[in-house]
Amino acid sequence: MQKILVTGGCGYIGSHTIVDLIENGYDVISIDNNSRSNPEIMQGIAAITGKSIKNYKVDLCNFEETQAVFQENTDIDGVIHFAAFKAVGESVENPLLYFNNNIVSLINIVKCCDIFSVPHFVFSSSCTVYGNPDESPVTENTQLKKATSPYGYTKQVGEEIVEQSAAAGIFNATLLRYFNPVGAHPKGHIGELPIGKPANLVPAITQTAIGKLPQMQVFGNDYPTKDGSCVRDYIHVCDIAHAHTLALHRLSKNKQEEACEVFNLGSGNGYTVFEVIDTFEKISQTKLNFSVAARRPGDVITIFANNEKAQEKLSWHPRFNLEEMMQTAWNWEKQLDNLK
Ligand code: WQD
């Protein structure tokens, strides 16, 4: 059985990916210092899979502590690196926090892969590396533009570090560019746990609907789009998770065609903010309390994916539609409310 180290395993995408890996026969360990995540998520993983996963509460910026995990687990066949700060707005206010955390932690984990000869590496990247694209859908060959935030820049630099490390023969690597991950596991038990006021659209919607927030704001309705609000490619977190299992499978069978391959993980559909709100109101049978506010600095107007490469090379086929994304997000919010 192949053993996979997941960094950020207590996080939103990390926890869903651990569930998918276990369901596909992998042995998993996690490193997560819980600075932005809740260790109790491991109980949710156990509730779904029946497996309890060991999490090493280690700061990846501490090389010695990170190396000690590899010394204790010399049989790691692959690493999936999620651990990073990811709030666009916070990164604008505090760029050095993002440069230090996101880049030093990546360098440390790559150094350990080199020292301990870990053959396969999957990097959590983001559509934010495209900046504000001239047109959508974007393919993996779309020219990367200047990142619109320090967070986005750390993902551009991170991709380069992984690509050059793979070219140097440290490992074979896959870069996965997520579009907008939303929703929660259909079985419940795990989902998004924003810390403080949610920055992202879907948790802002569900927290407003459940009454945790008094009202949500739509950041701009005067964009050059069909209804004036921004367009994004929303993709279910379980579809994102399964892509990681497929990427590891491709690497372990040495099917990759380059030392470092890159894939867009999006549904291929673009939806406006108002379309997402309308869909939520339809599935929840509730009226959402929102108002229109000023545009949010750094927002991209329109971006959605051409996902044909992932469909063909990874045999990845997204399963969830927008209604199911919103339904699972809403079910999770209601479950959290019941736990109070
Ligand atoms: C989506 C749309 C907002 C909140 C970011 C990162 C990306 C990825 C996903 C990590 C925008 C609007 C939002 C609200 C709103 N993160 N919105 N009111 O900015 O597309 O992507 O998160 O990988 O890398 O860049 O996601 O959900 O914040 O915004 O109107 O209360 O919803 O203006 O148009 P975003 P988002």
XYZ file of N, CA and C and ligand atoms in Angstrom, residues 13 85-89 124-129 148-149 151-152 155 177-182 192 197-205 208 213 215-220 223 229-234 271-274 276-277 291 293-301 303, ligand 1:
231
model
N -9.535 21.449 1.612
C -9.286 20.550 0.483
C -8.440 19.359 0.931
N -1.096 29.743 3.434
C -2.136 30.738 3.709
C -2.782 31.101 2.380
N -4.112 31.365 2.371
C -4.759 31.532 1.065
C -5.794 32.658 1.004
N -5.715 33.594 1.942
C -6.687 34.696 1.903
C -6.118 35.854 1.083
N -6.755 36.103 -0.042
C -6.250 37.125 -0.976
C -6.127 38.483 -0.285
N -7.188 38.880 0.401
C -7.185 40.213 1.030
C -6.107 40.348 2.090
N -0.502 22.030 -4.698
C -1.787 22.727 -4.683
C -1.599 24.142 -5.237
N -2.004 24.326 -6.499
C -1.900 25.653 -7.081
C -3.311 26.220 -7.294
N -3.389 27.302 -8.046
C -4.661 28.022 -8.090
C -4.803 28.775 -9.397
N -6.031 28.949 -9.832
C -6.297 29.731 -11.056
C -5.829 31.171 -10.892
N -5.534 31.551 -9.682
C -5.077 32.925 -9.439
C -3.745 33.188 -10.141
N -3.024 32.102 -10.519
C -1.744 32.309 -11.230
C -1.963 32.942 -12.604
N -2.542 39.147 -9.106
C -3.301 40.308 -8.598
C -3.175 40.441 -7.080
N -2.373 39.540 -6.467
C -2.182 39.634 -5.003
C -0.903 38.911 -4.616
N -0.699 36.637 -2.475
C -1.074 35.209 -2.400
C -0.884 34.564 -3.766
N -1.425 35.218 -4.795
C -1.302 34.675 -6.154
C 0.144 34.577 -6.584
N 1.838 31.519 -5.341
C 1.482 30.325 -6.122
C 2.280 30.289 -7.429
N -4.129 23.344 -10.653
C -4.642 24.719 -10.533
C -6.147 24.670 -10.270
N -6.499 24.896 -8.977
C -7.912 24.867 -8.605
C -8.583 26.150 -9.081
N -9.811 26.035 -9.519
C -10.599 27.244 -9.748
C -11.290 27.548 -8.424
N -12.591 27.582 -8.316
C -13.156 27.953 -7.006
C -13.769 26.751 -6.290
N -13.014 26.152 -5.368
C -13.530 24.973 -4.654
C -14.670 25.362 -3.730
N -15.793 24.648 -3.803
C -16.951 24.939 -2.937
C -17.644 23.632 -2.569
N -16.047 23.156 4.781
C -15.231 24.365 4.926
C -15.437 24.961 6.326
N -14.806 36.056 9.795
C -15.754 36.392 8.724
C -15.262 35.790 7.414
N -16.092 35.002 6.731
C -15.608 34.329 5.513
C -15.301 35.329 4.400
N -14.171 35.118 3.733
C -13.808 35.988 2.605
C -14.462 35.472 1.327
N -14.701 34.137 1.269
C -15.175 33.538 0.026
C -16.700 33.561 -0.079
N -17.178 33.535 -1.320
C -18.596 33.738 -1.611
C -19.504 32.711 -0.959
N -19.218 31.415 -1.157
C -20.208 30.413 -0.729
C -20.362 30.346 0.786
N -19.277 30.321 1.569
C -19.500 30.379 3.018
C -20.162 31.688 3.470
N -19.907 32.785 2.764
C -20.595 34.045 3.107
C -22.103 33.885 2.890
N -22.470 33.194 1.819
C -23.898 32.952 1.541
C -24.509 32.061 2.624
N -24.778 33.684 6.056
C -25.851 34.689 6.084
C -27.206 33.983 6.184
N -24.272 35.554 9.951
C -23.960 36.909 9.450
C -25.282 37.619 9.206
N -25.992 40.008 7.012
C -26.236 40.274 5.588
C -24.921 40.041 4.832
N -25.005 39.660 3.562
C -23.762 39.588 2.797
C -23.759 40.667 1.717
N -22.541 40.999 1.263
C -22.400 42.029 0.229
C -21.995 41.372 -1.087
N -22.581 41.868 -2.151
C -22.129 41.501 -3.501
C -21.157 42.594 -3.939
N -19.895 42.183 -4.141
C -18.867 43.200 -4.394
C -18.886 43.649 -5.862
N -19.861 44.462 -6.195
C -19.899 45.068 -7.528
C -20.923 44.429 -8.442
N -19.808 45.233 -13.518
C -18.750 44.657 -14.354
C -19.293 44.355 -15.747
N -22.145 41.131 -12.366
C -21.326 40.581 -11.273
C -20.268 39.643 -11.854
N -19.216 39.398 -11.048
C -18.059 38.637 -11.553
C -18.404 37.180 -11.862
N -17.644 36.626 -12.797
C -17.842 35.235 -13.243
C -16.688 34.365 -12.731
N -17.069 33.228 -12.134
C -16.065 32.291 -11.648
C -16.450 30.859 -12.043
N -15.461 29.962 -11.934
C -15.678 28.539 -12.235
C -15.711 27.792 -10.897
N -16.927 27.511 -10.414
C -17.077 26.827 -9.129
C -16.979 25.320 -9.367
N -20.034 30.955 -13.754
C -21.296 31.441 -13.190
C -21.058 32.798 -12.533
N -22.037 33.691 -12.658
C -21.928 35.004 -12.000
C -22.306 34.862 -10.532
N -21.952 35.870 -9.761
C -22.297 35.884 -8.333
C -23.809 35.787 -8.173
N -24.550 36.551 -8.982
C -26.023 36.533 -8.848
C -26.591 35.165 -9.231
N -25.091 32.325 -8.672
C -24.816 31.464 -7.506
C -25.852 31.742 -6.419
N -26.128 33.007 -6.178
C -27.139 33.367 -5.170
C -28.507 32.811 -5.562
N -26.800 42.875 -0.051
C -26.846 44.210 -0.665
C -25.662 44.325 -1.617
N -22.416 46.168 -2.905
C -21.392 47.074 -2.368
C -20.393 47.388 -3.479
N -19.367 48.131 -3.114
C -18.337 48.517 -4.099
C -17.548 47.287 -4.538
N -16.909 47.414 -5.693
C -16.043 46.341 -6.179
C -14.961 46.031 -5.146
N -14.484 44.766 -5.088
C -13.405 44.376 -4.169
C -12.082 44.489 -4.920
N -11.113 45.250 -4.373
C -9.826 45.400 -5.075
C -9.174 44.041 -5.346
N -8.635 43.873 -6.527
C -7.926 42.626 -6.854
C -8.824 41.601 -7.500
N -10.134 41.837 -7.509
C -11.023 40.837 -8.107
C -10.817 40.739 -9.616
N -10.743 39.512 -10.086
C -10.712 39.240 -11.517
C -12.146 39.334 -12.026
N -12.346 39.853 -13.238
C -13.717 40.051 -13.729
C -14.342 38.702 -14.102
N -13.221 34.532 -15.011
C -12.281 33.437 -15.278
C -13.007 32.120 -15.116
C -15.759 34.895 -5.786
C -16.640 36.029 -6.273
C -16.171 38.145 -5.247
C -17.465 37.165 -1.200
C -10.212 33.153 -4.183
C -8.750 32.941 -4.454
C -8.562 31.648 -5.192
C -9.202 30.544 -4.416
C -10.675 30.829 -4.190
C -7.538 29.504 -3.028
C -15.869 37.328 -6.483
C -17.573 37.673 -4.892
C -17.154 37.065 -2.542
C -18.527 38.006 -0.783
C -18.906 38.615 -3.069
N -8.539 30.381 -3.159
N -17.866 37.782 -3.454
N -19.209 38.710 -1.740
O -11.641 35.642 -5.061
O -12.589 34.158 -6.945
O -10.865 33.269 -5.405
O -10.740 32.063 -3.481
O -7.085 28.749 -3.811
O -7.171 31.442 -5.336
O -8.287 33.983 -5.281
O -13.153 33.648 -4.560
O -15.194 33.326 -3.256
O -13.625 35.231 -2.610
O -14.989 35.412 -4.689
O -19.542 39.270 -3.915
O -18.874 38.137 0.435
O -17.618 36.317 -5.255
O -16.160 39.543 -5.491
O -16.432 38.005 -7.597
P -12.070 34.297 -5.549
P -14.254 34.392 -3.678
